[in-house]
Structures are given as C-alpha cells and as structure tokens.
C-alpha cells in the first residue's frame, strides 16, 4: 500500500488516451481525449448464451473494436467490446472489480493507471508470456506492464515514444536547415529552447502553441521522488524559468493545448496575441477567421507555431489537422526521451474465461501479422512489436516529409528510462505546473510559488519529505 494515496490521486486525474487528443490544460496538464461512446451498454455483462471462448472487453480505446472484429474473423470467437468515456473509466473499474465482478474478462489501463489496478489485485498473472513480451516488445512497455514485484500483468500493442514535431518550411527559413538532427539540437536543453524561441520570435514566429509543451521534459535528469524525498534539481528549475520566459516574452501563441486554435495552428497562421490579451478575457472563444480579421483590422500581427511536443500519437493529430501543411512537418528529439499514454490489456483476476482472454491478448500484442495489420490500418500508430517496427524502418512517411519515422521512434524508445517514473508524478507535476502559472501571470514570486508547491505536495502526499536544502524551501 505504500503508493496507494498517490496512485489513487493520479488515477482520478488521468485524462489521456493513446493515439488521440482532447481537452487538456496548462503547463502542468496531461493531455486528455475526446469522449468515445460504447459499442454496447457499459453495464452489460458477458454475452449471454455465448460460447466458452467468447469474452467481454472494457476499454478506453475504440481501436480495440477493430482488433475484436479481426479476431472474430480469424478465430470465430466473439469479443464484446464496451468503450467508456475516459472520465468514467477508472471509477467504473474500481467499483466493478472491487466487487469481484466476473462480468468483464479483459480490461485496459494506461501506464499511470496500472500500478493501482495491480495493487488492488484486479490484474491476473501473465507470467506465462513473460519471456515473449520481454524479448519481442519495446522495453519500457514490458516494465510498465509489471507490478512492483516484477510480475507481468499487462501488455500493450502500442508504444508511445515522444518527439518534437516541427515545421519543415519554417525550419529552413529561420535556421537554414530542416534536418532532424540539426533541429533536435535546438531543443536539446531548456537553454537551447530559449535561444531557439528568440530566433523564431525575431522572424515573427512562436516556438509552441502553449508552454504546456515543456511538461514532457520534466523528467529529464531525476525521478520526482527518490527514497521518499522530493527532488527539485537544476533541470527542473531551468524548466520553470523557461516556461515563465516563453510566456512573459510572448514567445508562444497562447493557443492552449487541445483548444480549437491549437488545432488550427497546425494548418496555418494565428493572430499574434500577448499574455495580456489572454489574461484579459476569453479571446479564443471567437471563430478563428473572425479573430484573424479582427486582429488584422486592429493592427495586430499574425504568427505561426513552429513546433509541438507530444508522444508519437501526437504526430497523427498534427497530420490530421495540417490541411495544406500536410507533409510539411518533421519529427526530432528534445531535451530527453519520454513516453505518454498507451493501451495496456490485462485480464480480470475474477474472470471465468482466463484462457480465452489470454489468447485474445496474445493476438493483439504478440502476433506479428496483427502488428503489421495495425501499423497499416491505423495509418501511423507505433506498435510495440520491435521486429515489425524494424521491418518498416525504411518506410517513408509522406505526412512528415518522407522521413523514416518508425526508425526515428525506434531510436527514441532507447532513450526512455522507465526508472524515472513514479506513482506520484501526476500529482506533483500538476502542483509544479500551478506554481509556474502563478509566476507567469505575475501572481506570485518564484520563491513564494515554490514554497506553495512544497506545501501542496506534502499536504496531498504526506509520505513524501522535502529535503532541507531544496531550492526556495523554508521549513515551518
């Protein structure tokens, strides 16, 4: 039970869903996803009168309907897929499996949900598949699917490594190159990002839509918690200062992630707003075209957003919203390797159809033909099967300047250190983001904001201690 408090808090706050975007928030925010409707009644039980090999799957990812259809075509076994809204899913799992229900055989979880499910005893032992998963699937997905004792309990068909997604044409104009390695150097540290933002601003462009993009790099050097102590190192202070500078120097477009203007920025220009414009009211409530017209009539300039920081599913969001800019983006590395989201399948410990459930999970995650099919059917999702990614490493992605994106993501996954992840991360990142926002808007000094951050952490997570030499910390 040592992490239960933090994990429950993280579980309640989870809004992200792999391979899609939705309503998100600020510098601290975790990307959310649009609601998906179920393919059947969420309160329904196992298919009555079904065969012994028929199972019920509860999921956040509507993608799994396609897997279920393909599975039935190939095996004759039916999978009843129930898709939940992301906001309801965690509560539904906790309530249903807390009562030892047998009405669901397979359910999903994202990495930040899994420890809580494991600790509650909801996920069956998948050790029989351990060697295959460990050797054939992306390393961090194996680690995320194991409980604290190293027992495999969940397996993902996806991998979601991070990247910086950038405009090729603006890169050529401002930096004289669009080469991914060269552009990656421009995002290799927080100081480099600030310098890059200066150069872009001089040409009339903004580096990000929103300073929330920086949150993906908050685990660049240390985990947030080690040996029960909170870690605020120089990299985290650099992250803090970078986010404040970009905001106060008007080097972002103030188009909040997951908002309509943020999506629109992928296709073209936006009015150049200032922090003062945003703080004064809901200016982005206007239609994009009306806002552009009003901004130009009032003498305001326009800007274009250079880059977005997201897991690999974010590249699909950019692609699908780029319109005339489709093909005009590239992907490169940033401050550190990271991942976000991913759909992990696990078997209900109380299921009476564990063997059938295991066969379905194997089909989704360990079958090479399925992995290749999904790579093509999804038109760009990154699978967790290493052999299939390697087999497609020469694939030229026309949506990203014919870049070999699968080869790129394979390399990025080597940089992911799952040991940096703790069950406390979402709660701490949210509090840290709130501290950044208060300084961005001039509501607090950095010293006062950091002190409030420490107070929030110890209030929400009393098992965590603050080192006496923590920056800007004043023990009561």
PDB file of C-alpha atoms in Angstrom, residues 45-253:
ATOM      1  CA  UNK A  45     -22.328  -8.459 -18.545  1.00  0.00           C
ATOM      2  CA  UNK A  46     -20.806 -11.275 -20.541  1.00  0.00           C
ATOM      3  CA  UNK A  47     -22.632 -12.167 -23.725  1.00  0.00           C
ATOM      4  CA  UNK A  48     -25.479 -14.394 -22.636  1.00  0.00           C
ATOM      5  CA  UNK A  49     -25.628 -17.699 -24.423  1.00  0.00           C
ATOM      6  CA  UNK A  50     -22.178 -17.176 -25.911  1.00  0.00           C
ATOM      7  CA  UNK A  51     -19.503 -19.789 -26.444  1.00  0.00           C
ATOM      8  CA  UNK A  52     -16.960 -20.594 -23.771  1.00  0.00           C
ATOM      9  CA  UNK A  53     -14.320 -18.728 -25.776  1.00  0.00           C
ATOM     10  CA  UNK A  54     -16.405 -15.546 -26.033  1.00  0.00           C
ATOM     11  CA  UNK A  55     -15.187 -12.727 -23.797  1.00  0.00           C
ATOM     12  CA  UNK A  56     -16.087  -9.188 -22.718  1.00  0.00           C
ATOM     13  CA  UNK A  57     -13.565  -6.337 -23.053  1.00  0.00           C
ATOM     14  CA  UNK A  58     -13.822  -2.952 -21.321  1.00  0.00           C
ATOM     15  CA  UNK A  59     -11.701  -0.264 -22.929  1.00  0.00           C
ATOM     16  CA  UNK A  60     -10.941   3.405 -23.378  1.00  0.00           C
ATOM     17  CA  UNK A  61      -9.630   2.863 -26.896  1.00  0.00           C
ATOM     18  CA  UNK A  62     -12.231   2.395 -29.628  1.00  0.00           C
ATOM     19  CA  UNK A  63      -9.348   0.976 -31.706  1.00  0.00           C
ATOM     20  CA  UNK A  64      -9.917  -2.334 -29.997  1.00  0.00           C
ATOM     21  CA  UNK A  65     -13.231  -2.768 -31.810  1.00  0.00           C
ATOM     22  CA  UNK A  66     -11.185  -3.295 -34.970  1.00  0.00           C
ATOM     23  CA  UNK A  67      -8.943  -5.819 -33.210  1.00  0.00           C
ATOM     24  CA  UNK A  68     -12.023  -7.685 -31.960  1.00  0.00           C
ATOM     25  CA  UNK A  69     -13.563  -7.807 -35.437  1.00  0.00           C
ATOM     26  CA  UNK A  70     -10.338  -9.167 -36.935  1.00  0.00           C
ATOM     27  CA  UNK A  71     -10.001 -11.704 -34.102  1.00  0.00           C
ATOM     28  CA  UNK A  72     -13.535 -12.987 -34.683  1.00  0.00           C
ATOM     29  CA  UNK A  73     -12.907 -13.263 -38.435  1.00  0.00           C
ATOM     30  CA  UNK A  74      -9.815 -15.386 -37.812  1.00  0.00           C
ATOM     31  CA  UNK A  75     -10.908 -17.490 -34.833  1.00  0.00           C
ATOM     32  CA  UNK A  76     -14.699 -17.443 -34.769  1.00  0.00           C
ATOM     33  CA  UNK A  77     -14.541 -16.286 -31.151  1.00  0.00           C
ATOM     34  CA  UNK A  78     -16.575 -13.206 -30.228  1.00  0.00           C
ATOM     35  CA  UNK A  79     -15.292 -10.290 -28.167  1.00  0.00           C
ATOM     36  CA  UNK A  80     -17.923  -7.922 -26.829  1.00  0.00           C
ATOM     37  CA  UNK A  81     -16.221  -4.513 -26.731  1.00  0.00           C
ATOM     38  CA  UNK A  82     -17.517  -1.849 -24.357  1.00  0.00           C
ATOM     39  CA  UNK A  83     -15.933   1.585 -24.808  1.00  0.00           C
ATOM     40  CA  UNK A  84     -16.048   4.032 -21.891  1.00  0.00           C
ATOM     41  CA  UNK A  85     -15.507   7.777 -21.683  1.00  0.00           C
ATOM     42  CA  UNK A  86     -12.087   8.421 -20.193  1.00  0.00           C
ATOM     43  CA  UNK A  87     -13.528  10.373 -17.248  1.00  0.00           C
ATOM     44  CA  UNK A  88     -15.688   7.414 -16.177  1.00  0.00           C
ATOM     45  CA  UNK A  89     -13.386   4.509 -16.799  1.00  0.00           C
ATOM     46  CA  UNK A  90     -11.202   4.409 -13.696  1.00  0.00           C
ATOM     47  CA  UNK A  91     -14.145   4.753 -11.337  1.00  0.00           C
ATOM     48  CA  UNK A  92     -16.045   2.055 -13.187  1.00  0.00           C
ATOM     49  CA  UNK A  93     -13.129  -0.381 -12.927  1.00  0.00           C
ATOM     50  CA  UNK A  94     -12.596   0.325  -9.242  1.00  0.00           C
ATOM     51  CA  UNK A  95     -16.269  -0.109  -8.405  1.00  0.00           C
ATOM     52  CA  UNK A  96     -16.882  -3.167 -10.566  1.00  0.00           C
ATOM     53  CA  UNK A  97     -13.763  -5.175  -9.842  1.00  0.00           C
ATOM     54  CA  UNK A  98     -13.778  -4.043  -6.228  1.00  0.00           C
ATOM     55  CA  UNK A  99     -16.915  -6.167  -6.013  1.00  0.00           C
ATOM     56  CA  UNK A 100     -15.083  -9.104  -7.642  1.00  0.00           C
ATOM     57  CA  UNK A 101     -17.291  -8.971 -10.714  1.00  0.00           C
ATOM     58  CA  UNK A 102     -16.925 -11.678 -13.352  1.00  0.00           C
ATOM     59  CA  UNK A 103     -18.778  -9.644 -15.984  1.00  0.00           C
ATOM     60  CA  UNK A 104     -15.604  -8.405 -17.667  1.00  0.00           C
ATOM     61  CA  UNK A 105     -12.770 -10.641 -18.840  1.00  0.00           C
ATOM     62  CA  UNK A 106     -10.240  -8.188 -20.291  1.00  0.00           C
ATOM     63  CA  UNK A 107      -9.863  -4.517 -19.411  1.00  0.00           C
ATOM     64  CA  UNK A 108      -7.348  -1.864 -20.333  1.00  0.00           C
ATOM     65  CA  UNK A 109      -5.276   0.679 -18.491  1.00  0.00           C
ATOM     66  CA  UNK A 110      -2.768   3.365 -19.291  1.00  0.00           C
ATOM     67  CA  UNK A 111       0.652   3.276 -17.592  1.00  0.00           C
ATOM     68  CA  UNK A 112      -0.328   5.650 -14.799  1.00  0.00           C
ATOM     69  CA  UNK A 113      -3.423   3.558 -14.006  1.00  0.00           C
ATOM     70  CA  UNK A 114      -1.751   0.178 -13.926  1.00  0.00           C
ATOM     71  CA  UNK A 115       0.014   0.289 -10.520  1.00  0.00           C
ATOM     72  CA  UNK A 116      -3.294   0.953  -8.792  1.00  0.00           C
ATOM     73  CA  UNK A 117      -5.013  -1.899 -10.618  1.00  0.00           C
ATOM     74  CA  UNK A 118      -2.123  -4.214  -9.786  1.00  0.00           C
ATOM     75  CA  UNK A 119      -2.051  -3.245  -6.118  1.00  0.00           C
ATOM     76  CA  UNK A 120      -5.797  -3.778  -5.812  1.00  0.00           C
ATOM     77  CA  UNK A 121      -5.370  -7.329  -7.115  1.00  0.00           C
ATOM     78  CA  UNK A 122      -7.514  -6.815 -10.209  1.00  0.00           C
ATOM     79  CA  UNK A 123      -4.982  -7.982 -12.837  1.00  0.00           C
ATOM     80  CA  UNK A 124      -4.221 -11.657 -13.362  1.00  0.00           C
ATOM     81  CA  UNK A 125      -0.684 -13.051 -13.595  1.00  0.00           C
ATOM     82  CA  UNK A 126       0.596 -13.159 -17.195  1.00  0.00           C
ATOM     83  CA  UNK A 127       3.980 -14.668 -16.350  1.00  0.00           C
ATOM     84  CA  UNK A 128       3.456 -17.428 -18.919  1.00  0.00           C
ATOM     85  CA  UNK A 129       4.016 -14.745 -21.566  1.00  0.00           C
ATOM     86  CA  UNK A 130       6.870 -13.017 -19.769  1.00  0.00           C
ATOM     87  CA  UNK A 131       9.756 -14.159 -21.947  1.00  0.00           C
ATOM     88  CA  UNK A 132       7.969 -13.381 -25.214  1.00  0.00           C
ATOM     89  CA  UNK A 133       6.925  -9.916 -24.050  1.00  0.00           C
ATOM     90  CA  UNK A 134      10.359  -9.123 -22.643  1.00  0.00           C
ATOM     91  CA  UNK A 135      12.219 -10.105 -25.795  1.00  0.00           C
ATOM     92  CA  UNK A 136       9.775  -9.104 -28.539  1.00  0.00           C
ATOM     93  CA  UNK A 137       8.138  -5.913 -27.346  1.00  0.00           C
ATOM     94  CA  UNK A 138       9.545  -2.455 -26.621  1.00  0.00           C
ATOM     95  CA  UNK A 139      11.421  -2.489 -23.309  1.00  0.00           C
ATOM     96  CA  UNK A 140       9.573   0.254 -21.453  1.00  0.00           C
ATOM     97  CA  UNK A 141       6.192  -1.327 -22.269  1.00  0.00           C
ATOM     98  CA  UNK A 142       7.364  -4.542 -20.612  1.00  0.00           C
ATOM     99  CA  UNK A 143       8.437  -2.635 -17.497  1.00  0.00           C
ATOM    100  CA  UNK A 144       5.180  -0.686 -17.365  1.00  0.00           C
ATOM    101  CA  UNK A 145       3.224  -3.935 -17.522  1.00  0.00           C
ATOM    102  CA  UNK A 146       4.946  -5.448 -14.464  1.00  0.00           C
ATOM    103  CA  UNK A 147       3.914  -4.941 -10.853  1.00  0.00           C
ATOM    104  CA  UNK A 148       6.301  -3.882  -8.075  1.00  0.00           C
ATOM    105  CA  UNK A 149       7.485  -7.468  -7.678  1.00  0.00           C
ATOM    106  CA  UNK A 150       8.304  -7.785 -11.377  1.00  0.00           C
ATOM    107  CA  UNK A 151       5.300  -9.970 -12.221  1.00  0.00           C
ATOM    108  CA  UNK A 152       3.896  -9.329 -15.706  1.00  0.00           C
ATOM    109  CA  UNK A 153       0.231  -8.336 -15.528  1.00  0.00           C
ATOM    110  CA  UNK A 154      -0.479  -6.128 -18.581  1.00  0.00           C
ATOM    111  CA  UNK A 155       0.686  -5.993 -22.207  1.00  0.00           C
ATOM    112  CA  UNK A 156       0.434  -3.187 -24.761  1.00  0.00           C
ATOM    113  CA  UNK A 157       0.056  -3.372 -28.519  1.00  0.00           C
ATOM    114  CA  UNK A 158       1.249   0.249 -28.723  1.00  0.00           C
ATOM    115  CA  UNK A 159       4.388   2.164 -27.920  1.00  0.00           C
ATOM    116  CA  UNK A 160       4.156   5.928 -27.450  1.00  0.00           C
ATOM    117  CA  UNK A 161       7.660   7.458 -27.505  1.00  0.00           C
ATOM    118  CA  UNK A 162       7.955  11.225 -27.508  1.00  0.00           C
ATOM    119  CA  UNK A 163       9.170  13.687 -30.090  1.00  0.00           C
ATOM    120  CA  UNK A 164       9.235  17.305 -31.143  1.00  0.00           C
ATOM    121  CA  UNK A 165       7.076  17.801 -34.234  1.00  0.00           C
ATOM    122  CA  UNK A 166       8.230  20.819 -36.230  1.00  0.00           C
ATOM    123  CA  UNK A 167       7.504  22.773 -39.409  1.00  0.00           C
ATOM    124  CA  UNK A 168       9.967  21.994 -42.198  1.00  0.00           C
ATOM    125  CA  UNK A 169       9.417  25.248 -44.105  1.00  0.00           C
ATOM    126  CA  UNK A 170       9.883  27.464 -41.048  1.00  0.00           C
ATOM    127  CA  UNK A 171      12.988  25.500 -40.080  1.00  0.00           C
ATOM    128  CA  UNK A 172      14.542  26.174 -43.487  1.00  0.00           C
ATOM    129  CA  UNK A 173      13.616  29.860 -43.338  1.00  0.00           C
ATOM    130  CA  UNK A 174      14.839  30.565 -39.814  1.00  0.00           C
ATOM    131  CA  UNK A 175      17.651  28.052 -39.282  1.00  0.00           C
ATOM    132  CA  UNK A 176      18.721  27.239 -42.835  1.00  0.00           C
ATOM    133  CA  UNK A 177      18.051  23.513 -42.402  1.00  0.00           C
ATOM    134  CA  UNK A 178      15.193  21.153 -41.685  1.00  0.00           C
ATOM    135  CA  UNK A 179      17.428  18.153 -40.897  1.00  0.00           C
ATOM    136  CA  UNK A 180      16.007  16.308 -37.836  1.00  0.00           C
ATOM    137  CA  UNK A 181      19.388  16.016 -36.104  1.00  0.00           C
ATOM    138  CA  UNK A 182      20.137  19.717 -36.544  1.00  0.00           C
ATOM    139  CA  UNK A 183      16.682  20.777 -35.367  1.00  0.00           C
ATOM    140  CA  UNK A 184      16.941  18.357 -32.446  1.00  0.00           C
ATOM    141  CA  UNK A 185      19.936  20.318 -31.206  1.00  0.00           C
ATOM    142  CA  UNK A 186      17.692  23.388 -30.983  1.00  0.00           C
ATOM    143  CA  UNK A 187      15.574  21.517 -28.419  1.00  0.00           C
ATOM    144  CA  UNK A 188      18.374  19.683 -26.603  1.00  0.00           C
ATOM    145  CA  UNK A 189      18.181  21.717 -23.371  1.00  0.00           C
ATOM    146  CA  UNK A 190      15.994  24.372 -21.809  1.00  0.00           C
ATOM    147  CA  UNK A 191      18.636  26.996 -22.572  1.00  0.00           C
ATOM    148  CA  UNK A 192      18.671  25.837 -26.201  1.00  0.00           C
ATOM    149  CA  UNK A 193      14.876  26.123 -26.321  1.00  0.00           C
ATOM    150  CA  UNK A 194      15.017  29.708 -25.045  1.00  0.00           C
ATOM    151  CA  UNK A 195      17.607  30.608 -27.686  1.00  0.00           C
ATOM    152  CA  UNK A 196      15.500  28.901 -30.363  1.00  0.00           C
ATOM    153  CA  UNK A 197      12.451  30.856 -29.245  1.00  0.00           C
ATOM    154  CA  UNK A 198      14.390  34.124 -29.542  1.00  0.00           C
ATOM    155  CA  UNK A 199      15.381  33.340 -33.132  1.00  0.00           C
ATOM    156  CA  UNK A 200      11.848  32.361 -34.086  1.00  0.00           C
ATOM    157  CA  UNK A 201      10.367  35.472 -32.491  1.00  0.00           C
ATOM    158  CA  UNK A 202      12.730  37.667 -34.486  1.00  0.00           C
ATOM    159  CA  UNK A 203      11.133  36.211 -37.633  1.00  0.00           C
ATOM    160  CA  UNK A 204       7.584  36.616 -36.332  1.00  0.00           C
ATOM    161  CA  UNK A 205       7.015  33.011 -35.255  1.00  0.00           C
ATOM    162  CA  UNK A 206       6.259  31.326 -31.927  1.00  0.00           C
ATOM    163  CA  UNK A 207       8.036  28.207 -30.696  1.00  0.00           C
ATOM    164  CA  UNK A 208       4.997  26.445 -29.190  1.00  0.00           C
ATOM    165  CA  UNK A 209       1.273  26.959 -29.022  1.00  0.00           C
ATOM    166  CA  UNK A 210       1.438  26.837 -25.241  1.00  0.00           C
ATOM    167  CA  UNK A 211       4.109  26.472 -22.534  1.00  0.00           C
ATOM    168  CA  UNK A 212       2.434  23.203 -21.530  1.00  0.00           C
ATOM    169  CA  UNK A 213       4.570  21.592 -24.230  1.00  0.00           C
ATOM    170  CA  UNK A 214       7.541  21.758 -21.848  1.00  0.00           C
ATOM    171  CA  UNK A 215       5.973  19.465 -19.255  1.00  0.00           C
ATOM    172  CA  UNK A 216       7.027  16.399 -21.234  1.00  0.00           C
ATOM    173  CA  UNK A 217      10.639  17.210 -20.380  1.00  0.00           C
ATOM    174  CA  UNK A 218      10.157  17.491 -16.612  1.00  0.00           C
ATOM    175  CA  UNK A 219      11.804  14.085 -16.004  1.00  0.00           C
ATOM    176  CA  UNK A 220      14.995  14.954 -17.822  1.00  0.00           C
ATOM    177  CA  UNK A 221      17.510  14.129 -15.086  1.00  0.00           C
ATOM    178  CA  UNK A 222      15.910  12.607 -11.988  1.00  0.00           C
ATOM    179  CA  UNK A 223      12.656  10.978 -10.903  1.00  0.00           C
ATOM    180  CA  UNK A 224      10.359  13.302  -8.983  1.00  0.00           C
ATOM    181  CA  UNK A 225      10.624  11.121  -5.879  1.00  0.00           C
ATOM    182  CA  UNK A 226      13.559   9.011  -4.712  1.00  0.00           C
ATOM    183  CA  UNK A 227      13.841   7.229  -1.365  1.00  0.00           C
ATOM    184  CA  UNK A 228      10.744   9.065  -0.189  1.00  0.00           C
ATOM    185  CA  UNK A 229      12.171  12.520  -0.912  1.00  0.00           C
ATOM    186  CA  UNK A 230      11.025  15.085  -3.468  1.00  0.00           C
ATOM    187  CA  UNK A 231      13.700  16.041  -5.996  1.00  0.00           C
ATOM    188  CA  UNK A 232      13.804  19.566  -7.416  1.00  0.00           C
ATOM    189  CA  UNK A 233      17.118  19.770  -9.263  1.00  0.00           C
ATOM    190  CA  UNK A 234      18.616  22.390 -11.578  1.00  0.00           C
ATOM    191  CA  UNK A 235      16.917  20.913 -14.642  1.00  0.00           C
ATOM    192  CA  UNK A 236      13.521  21.412 -13.016  1.00  0.00           C
ATOM    193  CA  UNK A 237      14.403  24.996 -12.123  1.00  0.00           C
ATOM    194  CA  UNK A 238      15.512  25.502 -15.738  1.00  0.00           C
ATOM    195  CA  UNK A 239      12.173  24.086 -16.900  1.00  0.00           C
ATOM    196  CA  UNK A 240      10.384  26.502 -14.552  1.00  0.00           C
ATOM    197  CA  UNK A 241      12.358  29.520 -15.799  1.00  0.00           C
ATOM    198  CA  UNK A 242      11.979  28.527 -19.452  1.00  0.00           C
ATOM    199  CA  UNK A 243       8.199  28.260 -19.154  1.00  0.00           C
ATOM    200  CA  UNK A 244       7.983  31.643 -17.444  1.00  0.00           C
ATOM    201  CA  UNK A 245      10.238  33.329 -20.009  1.00  0.00           C
ATOM    202  CA  UNK A 246       8.409  31.960 -23.049  1.00  0.00           C
ATOM    203  CA  UNK A 247       5.112  33.149 -21.602  1.00  0.00           C
ATOM    204  CA  UNK A 248       6.186  36.584 -20.433  1.00  0.00           C
ATOM    205  CA  UNK A 249       8.176  37.314 -23.617  1.00  0.00           C
ATOM    206  CA  UNK A 250       5.142  36.360 -25.758  1.00  0.00           C
ATOM    207  CA  UNK A 251       7.097  33.595 -27.487  1.00  0.00           C
ATOM    208  CA  UNK A 252       4.175  31.160 -27.519  1.00  0.00           C
ATOM    209  CA  UNK A 253       0.904  31.618 -29.399  1.00  0.00           C
TER     210      UNK A 253
END
